[in-house]
Structures are given as structure tokens and as C-alpha cells.
Amino acid sequence: GEDVEQSLFLSVREGDSSVINCTYTDSSSTYLYWYKQEPGAGLQLLTYIFSNMDMKQDQRLTVLLNKKDKHLSLRIADTQTGDSAIYFCAENPGNTGKLIFGQGTTLQVKP
Amino acid sequence: GAVVSQHPSWVICKSGTSVKIECRSLDFQATTMFWYRQFPKQSLMLMATSNEGSKATYEQGVEKDKFLINHASLTLSTLTVTSAHPEDSSFYICSARDLGYLPGLETHEQYFGPGTRLTVT
């Protein structure tokens, strides 16, 4: 089946690194995604990783993919208060565009 | 970048009435749009896939007669919640896939609207 799971909450101090973890079940997704949602707003695509890659870095964001364990993580370096939001990982089974989202991890950044 | 708008951004309606939500791709054409529903503090659940010029494909458990989807043009899809009840209160989000998308190419060309908050009293 298709299922994506995340931890629900993470609290860090400003300047620290944040690591948000995600597990997924479908192995047919060519890409895996991280989205950010600020309160009352839609989703913003943060980054994505091709399923044949182990790691992708994009400025302060680092995505790690362990395909064997179906584990995806998002690391935010030097976390800022503006990073406070809900972060969703998503898979795209069969590459149909129908995204399956995790429950979302609420990131709280304390000054 | 590509922009998707939704209208209205929020709506309050009485139980039993119908509400129409619009999703527009502003600077690109979208053969496929997706409608999601999000309850407070929960994830997005895909409701249906809207294809231009054909019937929408609904996910299991979503009532097609209650949530009417019309994708009449390459830039507009509408979701009508018919005979709304308080349990239909939710945040509805659409996304649109660029016409330029081809199978096998990057699938991150999917853009999300800002969402519509529906409250049924």
C-alpha cells in the first residue's frame, strides 16, 4: 500500500540544525518531495530528490535518501525563526502526479 | 514561476447550501489538476484528479455526487461542495500540473494554490 509517516513535532533553537524524518512504502516513486506549509497557506515545494540519489544539497537544505530502508530526511542548517512551519514529505507512486503526503512535522524554532 | 490561484480564499455558508471553489493556473496551461482536503493539524488527502475535457477521477471514499468537479478549460477547474454540512468544513487545496509535463520527465512541475477555508454553519 501507499503510506508515508513522519514524526509530528520538532522543536529546535535558532541557529541549530533541524532534522525531519520520513518513511514511505512505495518504491515506484521516481521522485520524493519535501513541502513547506506556513499557517493558513498552501504548500511550497522546498526540494525534491531523484530516487537514484542518496543525497541532495540545496543551500541550507540537505536531503538524505536511504532507498533500502525507504527512509527520507530533511536537514535544515542554521535554522531560523522563519523556518517555523509544517513540513510534509510526499511520494508519487507510479509517477502519476497523485502525491501521497505524510502527516506533516510541525517545526518550532525558539529564539 | 508558475502561479495557481484559488477563489475564494475563505467562505462561510449555511448547512444545506452549495459552495463553488475555483482553481486557476495563471500563467500556464494545466491538463491535470488535483483537489486535496486538509483537516486541522492533519495531512492533505487527495480527493480527486481533474482532467480537462473529461470526467474527474475520485479517490476511494470520496462521494462524486457531493463533490462535483468541472475542468472546463486548460486553466480552470472548479470544485462544488453540494448540500454542505458542518463535517465538510475543511481547507481545500488544489494543485495544477504544467501542460509541458511529459511522462518520464521531472514530476515536480506541480504547483499548489493557496487553499480555500470552508466553514459550514
PDB file of N, CA and C in Angstrom, chain A:
ATOM      1  N   GLY A   1       0.812  -1.195   0.000  1.00  0.00           N
ATOM      2  CA  GLY A   1       0.000   0.000   0.000  1.00  0.00           C
ATOM      3  C   GLY A   1       0.845   1.244   0.000  1.00  0.00           C
ATOM      4  N   GLU A   2       0.167   2.362  -0.002  1.00  0.00           N
ATOM      5  CA  GLU A   2       0.862   3.637  -0.043  1.00  0.00           C
ATOM      6  C   GLU A   2       0.705   4.302   1.311  1.00  0.00           C
ATOM      7  N   ASP A   3       1.813   4.556   1.976  1.00  0.00           N
ATOM      8  CA  ASP A   3       1.742   5.161   3.286  1.00  0.00           C
ATOM      9  C   ASP A   3       3.023   5.934   3.524  1.00  0.00           C
ATOM     10  N   VAL A   4       2.859   7.124   4.077  1.00  0.00           N
ATOM     11  CA  VAL A   4       4.003   7.971   4.390  1.00  0.00           C
ATOM     12  C   VAL A   4       3.859   8.409   5.835  1.00  0.00           C
ATOM     13  N   GLU A   5       4.901   8.252   6.620  1.00  0.00           N
ATOM     14  CA  GLU A   5       4.819   8.590   8.035  1.00  0.00           C
ATOM     15  C   GLU A   5       5.936   9.538   8.437  1.00  0.00           C
ATOM     16  N   GLN A   6       5.569  10.461   9.318  1.00  0.00           N
ATOM     17  CA  GLN A   6       6.526  11.428   9.862  1.00  0.00           C
ATOM     18  C   GLN A   6       6.268  11.600  11.344  1.00  0.00           C
ATOM     19  N   SER A   7       7.279  12.038  12.047  1.00  0.00           N
ATOM     20  CA  SER A   7       7.058  12.459  13.422  1.00  0.00           C
ATOM     21  C   SER A   7       6.293  13.775  13.381  1.00  0.00           C
ATOM     22  N   LEU A   8       5.525  14.062  14.425  1.00  0.00           N
ATOM     23  CA  LEU A   8       4.583  15.164  14.365  1.00  0.00           C
ATOM     24  C   LEU A   8       5.157  16.511  14.774  1.00  0.00           C
ATOM     25  N   PHE A   9       6.195  16.488  15.594  1.00  0.00           N
ATOM     26  CA  PHE A   9       6.640  17.759  16.161  1.00  0.00           C
ATOM     27  C   PHE A   9       8.133  17.755  16.396  1.00  0.00           C
ATOM     28  N   LEU A  10       8.755  18.904  16.139  1.00  0.00           N
ATOM     29  CA  LEU A  10      10.180  19.075  16.399  1.00  0.00           C
ATOM     30  C   LEU A  10      10.402  20.501  16.866  1.00  0.00           C
ATOM     31  N   SER A  11      11.146  20.637  17.945  1.00  0.00           N
ATOM     32  CA  SER A  11      11.465  21.959  18.476  1.00  0.00           C
ATOM     33  C   SER A  11      12.978  22.125  18.523  1.00  0.00           C
ATOM     34  N   VAL A  12      13.471  23.222  17.968  1.00  0.00           N
ATOM     35  CA  VAL A  12      14.912  23.494  17.990  1.00  0.00           C
ATOM     36  C   VAL A  12      15.131  24.949  18.354  1.00  0.00           C
ATOM     37  N   ARG A  13      16.373  25.258  18.681  1.00  0.00           N
ATOM     38  CA  ARG A  13      16.751  26.658  18.948  1.00  0.00           C
ATOM     39  C   ARG A  13      17.299  27.277  17.674  1.00  0.00           C
ATOM     40  N   GLU A  14      17.073  28.560  17.539  1.00  0.00           N
ATOM     41  CA  GLU A  14      17.571  29.296  16.382  1.00  0.00           C
ATOM     42  C   GLU A  14      19.069  29.086  16.248  1.00  0.00           C
ATOM     43  N   GLY A  15      19.514  28.795  15.038  1.00  0.00           N
ATOM     44  CA  GLY A  15      20.925  28.564  14.793  1.00  0.00           C
ATOM     45  C   GLY A  15      21.312  27.097  14.796  1.00  0.00           C
ATOM     46  N   ASP A  16      20.494  26.267  15.434  1.00  0.00           N
ATOM     47  CA  ASP A  16      20.759  24.824  15.437  1.00  0.00           C
ATOM     48  C   ASP A  16      20.345  24.221  14.098  1.00  0.00           C
ATOM     49  N   SER A  17      20.708  22.953  13.901  1.00  0.00           N
ATOM     50  CA  SER A  17      20.236  22.214  12.739  1.00  0.00           C
ATOM     51  C   SER A  17      18.955  21.473  13.101  1.00  0.00           C
ATOM     52  N   SER A  18      18.076  21.349  12.132  1.00  0.00           N
ATOM     53  CA  SER A  18      16.836  20.583  12.306  1.00  0.00           C
ATOM     54  C   SER A  18      16.888  19.381  11.379  1.00  0.00           C
ATOM     55  N   VAL A  19      16.444  18.247  11.874  1.00  0.00           N
ATOM     56  CA  VAL A  19      16.362  17.062  11.033  1.00  0.00           C
ATOM     57  C   VAL A  19      14.949  16.496  11.133  1.00  0.00           C
ATOM     58  N   ILE A  20      14.290  16.445  10.026  1.00  0.00           N
ATOM     59  CA  ILE A  20      12.924  15.917   9.966  1.00  0.00           C
ATOM     60  C   ILE A  20      12.970  14.603   9.199  1.00  0.00           C
ATOM     61  N   ASN A  21      12.394  13.583   9.791  1.00  0.00           N
ATOM     62  CA  ASN A  21      12.465  12.244   9.201  1.00  0.00           C
ATOM     63  C   ASN A  21      11.129  11.796   8.632  1.00  0.00           C
ATOM     64  N   CYS A  22      11.228  10.891   7.668  1.00  0.00           N
ATOM     65  CA  CYS A  22      10.037  10.410   6.961  1.00  0.00           C
ATOM     66  C   CYS A  22      10.293   8.989   6.482  1.00  0.00           C
ATOM     67  N   THR A  23       9.294   8.144   6.595  1.00  0.00           N
ATOM     68  CA  THR A  23       9.386   6.819   5.990  1.00  0.00           C
ATOM     69  C   THR A  23       8.239   6.664   5.001  1.00  0.00           C
ATOM     70  N   TYR A  24       8.495   5.927   3.945  1.00  0.00           N
ATOM     71  CA  TYR A  24       7.480   5.744   2.913  1.00  0.00           C
ATOM     72  C   TYR A  24       7.447   4.276   2.533  1.00  0.00           C
ATOM     73  N   THR A  25       6.419   3.882   1.797  1.00  0.00           N
ATOM     74  CA  THR A  25       6.281   2.456   1.497  1.00  0.00           C
ATOM     75  C   THR A  25       6.419   2.141   0.008  1.00  0.00           C
ATOM     76  N   ASP A  26       6.090   3.117  -0.854  1.00  0.00           N
ATOM     77  CA  ASP A  26       6.051   2.799  -2.276  1.00  0.00           C
ATOM     78  C   ASP A  26       7.431   2.966  -2.909  1.00  0.00           C
ATOM     79  N   SER A  27       7.859   1.969  -3.649  1.00  0.00           N
ATOM     80  CA  SER A  27       9.188   2.028  -4.252  1.00  0.00           C
ATOM     81  C   SER A  27       9.149   2.494  -5.706  1.00  0.00           C
ATOM     82  N   SER A  28       7.950   2.813  -6.202  1.00  0.00           N
ATOM     83  CA  SER A  28       7.864   3.189  -7.613  1.00  0.00           C
ATOM     84  C   SER A  28       7.981   4.688  -7.848  1.00  0.00           C
ATOM     85  N   SER A  29       8.062   5.460  -6.757  1.00  0.00           N
ATOM     86  CA  SER A  29       8.171   6.911  -6.920  1.00  0.00           C
ATOM     87  C   SER A  29       9.545   7.277  -7.470  1.00  0.00           C
ATOM     88  N   THR A  30       9.559   7.950  -8.595  1.00  0.00           N
ATOM     89  CA  THR A  30      10.838   8.368  -9.159  1.00  0.00           C
ATOM     90  C   THR A  30      11.435   9.529  -8.366  1.00  0.00           C
ATOM     91  N   TYR A  31      10.548  10.349  -7.832  1.00  0.00           N
ATOM     92  CA  TYR A  31      10.979  11.475  -7.024  1.00  0.00           C
ATOM     93  C   TYR A  31      10.273  11.447  -5.678  1.00  0.00           C
ATOM     94  N   LEU A  32      10.950  11.980  -4.678  1.00  0.00           N
ATOM     95  CA  LEU A  32      10.366  12.175  -3.353  1.00  0.00           C
ATOM     96  C   LEU A  32      10.523  13.648  -3.023  1.00  0.00           C
ATOM     97  N   TYR A  33       9.538  14.182  -2.297  1.00  0.00           N
ATOM     98  CA  TYR A  33       9.442  15.626  -2.161  1.00  0.00           C
ATOM     99  C   TYR A  33       9.375  16.071  -0.705  1.00  0.00           C
ATOM    100  N   TRP A  34       9.823  17.301  -0.505  1.00  0.00           N
ATOM    101  CA  TRP A  34       9.591  17.986   0.765  1.00  0.00           C
ATOM    102  C   TRP A  34       8.862  19.293   0.468  1.00  0.00           C
ATOM    103  N   TYR A  35       7.724  19.489   1.161  1.00  0.00           N
ATOM    104  CA  TYR A  35       6.949  20.704   1.029  1.00  0.00           C
ATOM    105  C   TYR A  35       6.898  21.422   2.372  1.00  0.00           C
ATOM    106  N   LYS A  36       6.729  22.732   2.303  1.00  0.00           N
ATOM    107  CA  LYS A  36       6.600  23.564   3.499  1.00  0.00           C
ATOM    108  C   LYS A  36       5.241  24.244   3.462  1.00  0.00           C
ATOM    109  N   GLN A  37       4.562  24.265   4.603  1.00  0.00           N
ATOM    110  CA  GLN A  37       3.283  24.954   4.696  1.00  0.00           C
ATOM    111  C   GLN A  37       3.299  25.894   5.884  1.00  0.00           C
ATOM    112  N   GLU A  38       3.116  27.171   5.595  1.00  0.00           N
ATOM    113  CA  GLU A  38       3.019  28.155   6.673  1.00  0.00           C
ATOM    114  C   GLU A  38       1.554  28.287   7.067  1.00  0.00           C
ATOM    115  N   PRO A  39       1.263  28.801   8.264  1.00  0.00           N
ATOM    116  CA  PRO A  39      -0.121  28.829   8.765  1.00  0.00           C
ATOM    117  C   PRO A  39      -1.097  29.443   7.778  1.00  0.00           C
ATOM    118  N   GLY A  40      -2.172  28.729   7.510  1.00  0.00           N
ATOM    119  CA  GLY A  40      -3.233  29.230   6.653  1.00  0.00           C
ATOM    120  C   GLY A  40      -2.877  29.364   5.195  1.00  0.00           C
ATOM    121  N   ALA A  41      -1.773  28.773   4.786  1.00  0.00           N
ATOM    122  CA  ALA A  41      -1.323  28.935   3.407  1.00  0.00           C
ATOM    123  C   ALA A  41      -1.239  27.594   2.691  1.00  0.00           C
ATOM    124  N   GLY A  42      -1.036  27.659   1.390  1.00  0.00           N
ATOM    125  CA  GLY A  42      -0.864  26.451   0.607  1.00  0.00           C
ATOM    126  C   GLY A  42       0.531  25.880   0.768  1.00  0.00           C
ATOM    127  N   LEU A  43       0.869  24.977  -0.109  1.00  0.00           N
ATOM    128  CA  LEU A  43       2.151  24.285   0.001  1.00  0.00           C
ATOM    129  C   LEU A  43       3.192  24.885  -0.921  1.00  0.00           C
ATOM    130  N   GLN A  44       4.389  24.943  -0.414  1.00  0.00           N
ATOM    131  CA  GLN A  44       5.512  25.440  -1.188  1.00  0.00           C
ATOM    132  C   GLN A  44       6.511  24.295  -1.354  1.00  0.00           C
ATOM    133  N   LEU A  45       6.855  23.974  -2.594  1.00  0.00           N
ATOM    134  CA  LEU A  45       7.847  22.929  -2.811  1.00  0.00           C
ATOM    135  C   LEU A  45       9.211  23.424  -2.352  1.00  0.00           C
ATOM    136  N   LEU A  46       9.798  22.707  -1.395  1.00  0.00           N
ATOM    137  CA  LEU A  46      11.112  23.087  -0.879  1.00  0.00           C
ATOM    138  C   LEU A  46      12.216  22.465  -1.710  1.00  0.00           C
ATOM    139  N   THR A  47      12.117  21.169  -1.873  1.00  0.00           N
ATOM    140  CA  THR A  47      13.139  20.440  -2.600  1.00  0.00           C
ATOM    141  C   THR A  47      12.607  19.059  -2.942  1.00  0.00           C
ATOM    142  N   TYR A  48      13.331  18.367  -3.773  1.00  0.00           N
ATOM    143  CA  TYR A  48      12.952  17.016  -4.149  1.00  0.00           C
ATOM    144  C   TYR A  48      14.232  16.243  -4.413  1.00  0.00           C
ATOM    145  N   ILE A  49      14.123  14.932  -4.412  1.00  0.00           N
ATOM    146  CA  ILE A  49      15.286  14.106  -4.683  1.00  0.00           C
ATOM    147  C   ILE A  49      14.900  12.980  -5.628  1.00  0.00           C
ATOM    148  N   PHE A  50      15.735  12.730  -6.583  1.00  0.00           N
ATOM    149  CA  PHE A  50      15.544  11.629  -7.510  1.00  0.00           C
ATOM    150  C   PHE A  50      15.822  10.334  -6.760  1.00  0.00           C
ATOM    151  N   SER A  51      15.056   9.315  -7.023  1.00  0.00           N
ATOM    152  CA  SER A  51      15.121   8.098  -6.215  1.00  0.00           C
ATOM    153  C   SER A  51      16.451   7.347  -6.360  1.00  0.00           C
ATOM    154  N   ASN A  52      17.228   7.669  -7.377  1.00  0.00           N
ATOM    155  CA  ASN A  52      18.528   7.006  -7.537  1.00  0.00           C
ATOM    156  C   ASN A  52      19.651   7.747  -6.819  1.00  0.00           C
ATOM    157  N   MET A  53      19.303   8.849  -6.169  1.00  0.00           N
ATOM    158  CA  MET A  53      20.303   9.622  -5.441  1.00  0.00           C
ATOM    159  C   MET A  53      20.274   9.273  -3.960  1.00  0.00           C
ATOM    160  N   ASP A  54      21.413   9.448  -3.308  1.00  0.00           N
ATOM    161  CA  ASP A  54      21.495   9.243  -1.860  1.00  0.00           C
ATOM    162  C   ASP A  54      21.373  10.561  -1.109  1.00  0.00           C
ATOM    163  N   MET A  55      21.815  11.622  -1.739  1.00  0.00           N
ATOM    164  CA  MET A  55      21.862  12.909  -1.058  1.00  0.00           C
ATOM    165  C   MET A  55      21.708  14.029  -2.070  1.00  0.00           C
ATOM    166  N   LYS A  56      21.072  15.078  -1.604  1.00  0.00           N
ATOM    167  CA  LYS A  56      20.978  16.293  -2.412  1.00  0.00           C
ATOM    168  C   LYS A  56      21.100  17.477  -1.476  1.00  0.00           C
ATOM    169  N   GLN A  57      21.936  18.436  -1.857  1.00  0.00           N
ATOM    170  CA  GLN A  57      22.095  19.630  -1.031  1.00  0.00           C
ATOM    171  C   GLN A  57      21.679  20.856  -1.824  1.00  0.00           C
ATOM    172  N   ASP A  58      20.932  21.713  -1.165  1.00  0.00           N
ATOM    173  CA  ASP A  58      20.443  22.930  -1.802  1.00  0.00           C
ATOM    174  C   ASP A  58      20.483  24.033  -0.766  1.00  0.00           C
ATOM    175  N   GLN A  59      21.582  24.798  -0.757  1.00  0.00           N
ATOM    176  CA  GLN A  59      21.802  25.868   0.216  1.00  0.00           C
ATOM    177  C   GLN A  59      21.725  25.298   1.634  1.00  0.00           C
ATOM    178  N   ARG A  60      20.763  25.725   2.444  1.00  0.00           N
ATOM    179  CA  ARG A  60      20.723  25.233   3.827  1.00  0.00           C
ATOM    180  C   ARG A  60      20.034  23.875   3.955  1.00  0.00           C
ATOM    181  N   LEU A  61      19.497  23.380   2.874  1.00  0.00           N
ATOM    182  CA  LEU A  61      18.741  22.131   2.921  1.00  0.00           C
ATOM    183  C   LEU A  61      19.572  20.959   2.417  1.00  0.00           C
ATOM    184  N   THR A  62      19.515  19.863   3.169  1.00  0.00           N
ATOM    185  CA  THR A  62      20.153  18.619   2.743  1.00  0.00           C
ATOM    186  C   THR A  62      19.123  17.505   2.848  1.00  0.00           C
ATOM    187  N   VAL A  63      18.939  16.791   1.761  1.00  0.00           N
ATOM    188  CA  VAL A  63      18.021  15.662   1.747  1.00  0.00           C
ATOM    189  C   VAL A  63      18.846  14.382   1.675  1.00  0.00           C
ATOM    190  N   LEU A  64      18.544  13.458   2.561  1.00  0.00           N
ATOM    191  CA  LEU A  64      19.179  12.144   2.544  1.00  0.00           C
ATOM    192  C   LEU A  64      18.133  11.093   2.234  1.00  0.00           C
ATOM    193  N   LEU A  65      18.474  10.171   1.359  1.00  0.00           N
ATOM    194  CA  LEU A  65      17.549   9.110   0.986  1.00  0.00           C
ATOM    195  C   LEU A  65      18.210   7.754   1.182  1.00  0.00           C
ATOM    196  N   ASN A  66      17.582   6.916   1.973  1.00  0.00           N
ATOM    197  CA  ASN A  66      18.004   5.532   2.150  1.00  0.00           C
ATOM    198  C   ASN A  66      16.927   4.679   1.494  1.00  0.00           C
ATOM    199  N   LYS A  67      17.191   4.308   0.262  1.00  0.00           N
ATOM    200  CA  LYS A  67      16.161   3.617  -0.516  1.00  0.00           C
ATOM    201  C   LYS A  67      15.886   2.223   0.032  1.00  0.00           C
ATOM    202  N   LYS A  68      16.928   1.601   0.581  1.00  0.00           N
ATOM    203  CA  LYS A  68      16.759   0.248   1.114  1.00  0.00           C
ATOM    204  C   LYS A  68      15.768   0.247   2.272  1.00  0.00           C
ATOM    205  N   ASP A  69      15.927   1.246   3.156  1.00  0.00           N
ATOM    206  CA  ASP A  69      15.048   1.332   4.320  1.00  0.00           C
ATOM    207  C   ASP A  69      13.816   2.192   4.049  1.00  0.00           C
ATOM    208  N   LYS A  70      13.719   2.767   2.851  1.00  0.00           N
ATOM    209  CA  LYS A  70      12.625   3.685   2.497  1.00  0.00           C
ATOM    210  C   LYS A  70      12.526   4.803   3.541  1.00  0.00           C
ATOM    211  N   HIS A  71      13.650   5.432   3.770  1.00  0.00           N
ATOM    212  CA  HIS A  71      13.745   6.488   4.766  1.00  0.00           C
ATOM    213  C   HIS A  71      14.290   7.750   4.106  1.00  0.00           C
ATOM    214  N   LEU A  72      13.598   8.840   4.362  1.00  0.00           N
ATOM    215  CA  LEU A  72      13.943  10.140   3.783  1.00  0.00           C
ATOM    216  C   LEU A  72      14.101  11.133   4.929  1.00  0.00           C
ATOM    217  N   SER A  73      15.099  11.988   4.837  1.00  0.00           N
ATOM    218  CA  SER A  73      15.229  13.017   5.869  1.00  0.00           C
ATOM    219  C   SER A  73      15.538  14.363   5.233  1.00  0.00           C
ATOM    220  N   LEU A  74      15.153  15.400   5.962  1.00  0.00           N
ATOM    221  CA  LEU A  74      15.427  16.777   5.544  1.00  0.00           C
ATOM    222  C   LEU A  74      16.185  17.454   6.667  1.00  0.00           C
ATOM    223  N   ARG A  75      17.360  17.935   6.356  1.00  0.00           N
ATOM    224  CA  ARG A  75      18.145  18.663   7.335  1.00  0.00           C
ATOM    225  C   ARG A  75      18.168  20.131   6.947  1.00  0.00           C
ATOM    226  N   ILE A  76      17.815  20.978   7.914  1.00  0.00           N
ATOM    227  CA  ILE A  76      17.878  22.424   7.709  1.00  0.00           C
ATOM    228  C   ILE A  76      19.007  22.946   8.587  1.00  0.00           C
ATOM    229  N   ALA A  77      20.030  23.485   7.955  1.00  0.00           N
ATOM    230  CA  ALA A  77      21.156  24.033   8.702  1.00  0.00           C
ATOM    231  C   ALA A  77      20.837  25.453   9.154  1.00  0.00           C
ATOM    232  N   ASP A  78      21.413  25.846  10.307  1.00  0.00           N
ATOM    233  CA  ASP A  78      21.265  27.218  10.805  1.00  0.00           C
ATOM    234  C   ASP A  78      19.784  27.628  10.779  1.00  0.00           C
ATOM    235  N   THR A  79      18.960  26.859  11.474  1.00  0.00           N
ATOM    236  CA  THR A  79      17.518  27.075  11.442  1.00  0.00           C
ATOM    237  C   THR A  79      17.153  28.466  11.961  1.00  0.00           C
ATOM    238  N   GLN A  80      16.263  29.120  11.241  1.00  0.00           N
ATOM    239  CA  GLN A  80      15.821  30.473  11.585  1.00  0.00           C
ATOM    240  C   GLN A  80      14.359  30.453  12.024  1.00  0.00           C
ATOM    241  N   THR A  81      13.935  31.507  12.701  1.00  0.00           N
ATOM    242  CA  THR A  81      12.530  31.571  13.142  1.00  0.00           C
ATOM    243  C   THR A  81      11.584  31.531  11.946  1.00  0.00           C
ATOM    244  N   GLY A  82      12.030  32.031  10.816  1.00  0.00           N
ATOM    245  CA  GLY A  82      11.204  31.991   9.609  1.00  0.00           C
ATOM    246  C   GLY A  82      11.028  30.598   9.044  1.00  0.00           C
ATOM    247  N   ASP A  83      11.781  29.648   9.572  1.00  0.00           N
ATOM    248  CA  ASP A  83      11.626  28.260   9.130  1.00  0.00           C
ATOM    249  C   ASP A  83      10.487  27.556   9.873  1.00  0.00           C
ATOM    250  N   SER A  84       9.944  28.210  10.890  1.00  0.00           N
ATOM    251  CA  SER A  84       8.824  27.617  11.633  1.00  0.00           C
ATOM    252  C   SER A  84       7.652  27.409  10.686  1.00  0.00           C
ATOM    253  N   ALA A  85       7.205  26.173  10.579  1.00  0.00           N
ATOM    254  CA  ALA A  85       6.152  25.813   9.632  1.00  0.00           C
ATOM    255  C   ALA A  85       5.876  24.327   9.795  1.00  0.00           C
ATOM    256  N   ILE A  86       4.989  23.827   8.958  1.00  0.00           N
ATOM    257  CA  ILE A  86       4.760  22.379   8.896  1.00  0.00           C
ATOM    258  C   ILE A  86       5.452  21.861   7.638  1.00  0.00           C
ATOM    259  N   TYR A  87       6.181  20.791   7.794  1.00  0.00           N
ATOM    260  CA  TYR A  87       6.930  20.207   6.680  1.00  0.00           C
ATOM    261  C   TYR A  87       6.336  18.849   6.332  1.00  0.00           C
ATOM    262  N   PHE A  88       6.021  18.694   5.055  1.00  0.00           N
ATOM    263  CA  PHE A  88       5.442  17.448   4.581  1.00  0.00           C
ATOM    264  C   PHE A  88       6.405  16.757   3.625  1.00  0.00           C
ATOM    265  N   CYS A  89       6.583  15.453   3.823  1.00  0.00           N
ATOM    266  CA  CYS A  89       7.240  14.687   2.772  1.00  0.00           C
ATOM    267  C   CYS A  89       6.143  14.037   1.940  1.00  0.00           C
ATOM    268  N   ALA A  90       6.468  13.722   0.705  1.00  0.00           N
ATOM    269  CA  ALA A  90       5.466  13.155  -0.189  1.00  0.00           C
ATOM    270  C   ALA A  90       6.121  12.217  -1.181  1.00  0.00           C
ATOM    271  N   GLU A  91       5.403  11.166  -1.507  1.00  0.00           N
ATOM    272  CA  GLU A  91       5.838  10.267  -2.559  1.00  0.00           C
ATOM    273  C   GLU A  91       4.850  10.368  -3.711  1.00  0.00           C
ATOM    274  N   ASN A  92       5.250   9.857  -4.848  1.00  0.00           N
ATOM    275  CA  ASN A  92       4.460   9.982  -6.069  1.00  0.00           C
ATOM    276  C   ASN A  92       4.378   8.613  -6.726  1.00  0.00           C
ATOM    277  N   PRO A  93       3.563   7.709  -6.161  1.00  0.00           N
ATOM    278  CA  PRO A  93       3.504   6.334  -6.657  1.00  0.00           C
ATOM    279  C   PRO A  93       3.183   6.262  -8.144  1.00  0.00           C
ATOM    280  N   GLY A  94       3.989   5.516  -8.868  1.00  0.00           N
ATOM    281  CA  GLY A  94       3.741   5.360 -10.294  1.00  0.00           C
ATOM    282  C   GLY A  94       3.969   6.616 -11.100  1.00  0.00           C
ATOM    283  N   ASN A  95       4.466   7.664 -10.449  1.00  0.00           N
ATOM    284  CA  ASN A  95       4.732   8.939 -11.144  1.00  0.00           C
ATOM    285  C   ASN A  95       3.497   9.480 -11.854  1.00  0.00           C
ATOM    286  N   THR A  96       2.349   9.344 -11.209  1.00  0.00           N
ATOM    287  CA  THR A  96       1.103   9.817 -11.804  1.00  0.00           C
ATOM    288  C   THR A  96       0.816  11.273 -11.471  1.00  0.00           C
ATOM    289  N   GLY A  97       1.581  11.834 -10.547  1.00  0.00           N
ATOM    290  CA  GLY A  97       1.297  13.189 -10.078  1.00  0.00           C
ATOM    291  C   GLY A  97       0.407  13.196  -8.851  1.00  0.00           C
ATOM    292  N   LYS A  98      -0.178  12.050  -8.510  1.00  0.00           N
ATOM    293  CA  LYS A  98      -1.023  11.965  -7.314  1.00  0.00           C
ATOM    294  C   LYS A  98      -0.128  11.791  -6.108  1.00  0.00           C
ATOM    295  N   LEU A  99       0.106  12.880  -5.415  1.00  0.00           N
ATOM    296  CA  LEU A  99       1.040  12.844  -4.294  1.00  0.00           C
ATOM    297  C   LEU A  99       0.397  12.256  -3.052  1.00  0.00           C
ATOM    298  N   ILE A 100       1.152  11.437  -2.349  1.00  0.00           N
ATOM    299  CA  ILE A 100       0.738  10.903  -1.058  1.00  0.00           C
ATOM    300  C   ILE A 100       1.596  11.583  -0.016  1.00  0.00           C
ATOM    301  N   PHE A 101       0.949  12.283   0.889  1.00  0.00           N
ATOM    302  CA  PHE A 101       1.656  13.097   1.877  1.00  0.00           C
ATOM    303  C   PHE A 101       1.742  12.396   3.221  1.00  0.00           C
ATOM    304  N   GLY A 102       2.812  12.685   3.943  1.00  0.00           N
ATOM    305  CA  GLY A 102       2.889  12.306   5.342  1.00  0.00           C
ATOM    306  C   GLY A 102       2.011  13.224   6.172  1.00  0.00           C
ATOM    307  N   GLN A 103       1.989  12.973   7.475  1.00  0.00           N
ATOM    308  CA  GLN A 103       1.104  13.735   8.366  1.00  0.00           C
ATOM    309  C   GLN A 103       1.599  15.156   8.595  1.00  0.00           C
ATOM    310  N   GLY A 104       2.844  15.399   8.252  1.00  0.00           N
ATOM    311  CA  GLY A 104       3.407  16.730   8.479  1.00  0.00           C
ATOM    312  C   GLY A 104       4.117  16.808   9.821  1.00  0.00           C
ATOM    313  N   THR A 105       5.263  17.440   9.825  1.00  0.00           N
ATOM    314  CA  THR A 105       6.031  17.677  11.056  1.00  0.00           C
ATOM    315  C   THR A 105       6.012  19.164  11.339  1.00  0.00           C
ATOM    316  N   THR A 106       5.494  19.527  12.493  1.00  0.00           N
ATOM    317  CA  THR A 106       5.494  20.933  12.884  1.00  0.00           C
ATOM    318  C   THR A 106       6.850  21.284  13.463  1.00  0.00           C
ATOM    319  N   LEU A 107       7.537  22.192  12.834  1.00  0.00           N
ATOM    320  CA  LEU A 107       8.847  22.646  13.302  1.00  0.00           C
ATOM    321  C   LEU A 107       8.675  23.960  14.061  1.00  0.00           C
ATOM    322  N   GLN A 108       9.089  23.942  15.308  1.00  0.00           N
ATOM    323  CA  GLN A 108       9.037  25.144  16.128  1.00  0.00           C
ATOM    324  C   GLN A 108      10.461  25.601  16.377  1.00  0.00           C
ATOM    325  N   VAL A 109      10.738  26.842  16.038  1.00  0.00           N
ATOM    326  CA  VAL A 109      12.083  27.380  16.212  1.00  0.00           C
ATOM    327  C   VAL A 109      12.039  28.426  17.321  1.00  0.00           C
ATOM    328  N   LYS A 110      12.769  28.167  18.374  1.00  0.00           N
ATOM    329  CA  LYS A 110      12.790  29.091  19.511  1.00  0.00           C
ATOM    330  C   LYS A 110      13.959  30.054  19.374  1.00  0.00           C
ATOM    331  N   PRO A 111      13.721  31.331  19.670  1.00  0.00           N
ATOM    332  CA  PRO A 111      14.796  32.321  19.538  1.00  0.00           C
ATOM    333  C   PRO A 111      15.882  32.142  20.606  1.00  0.00           C
TER     334      PRO A 111
END
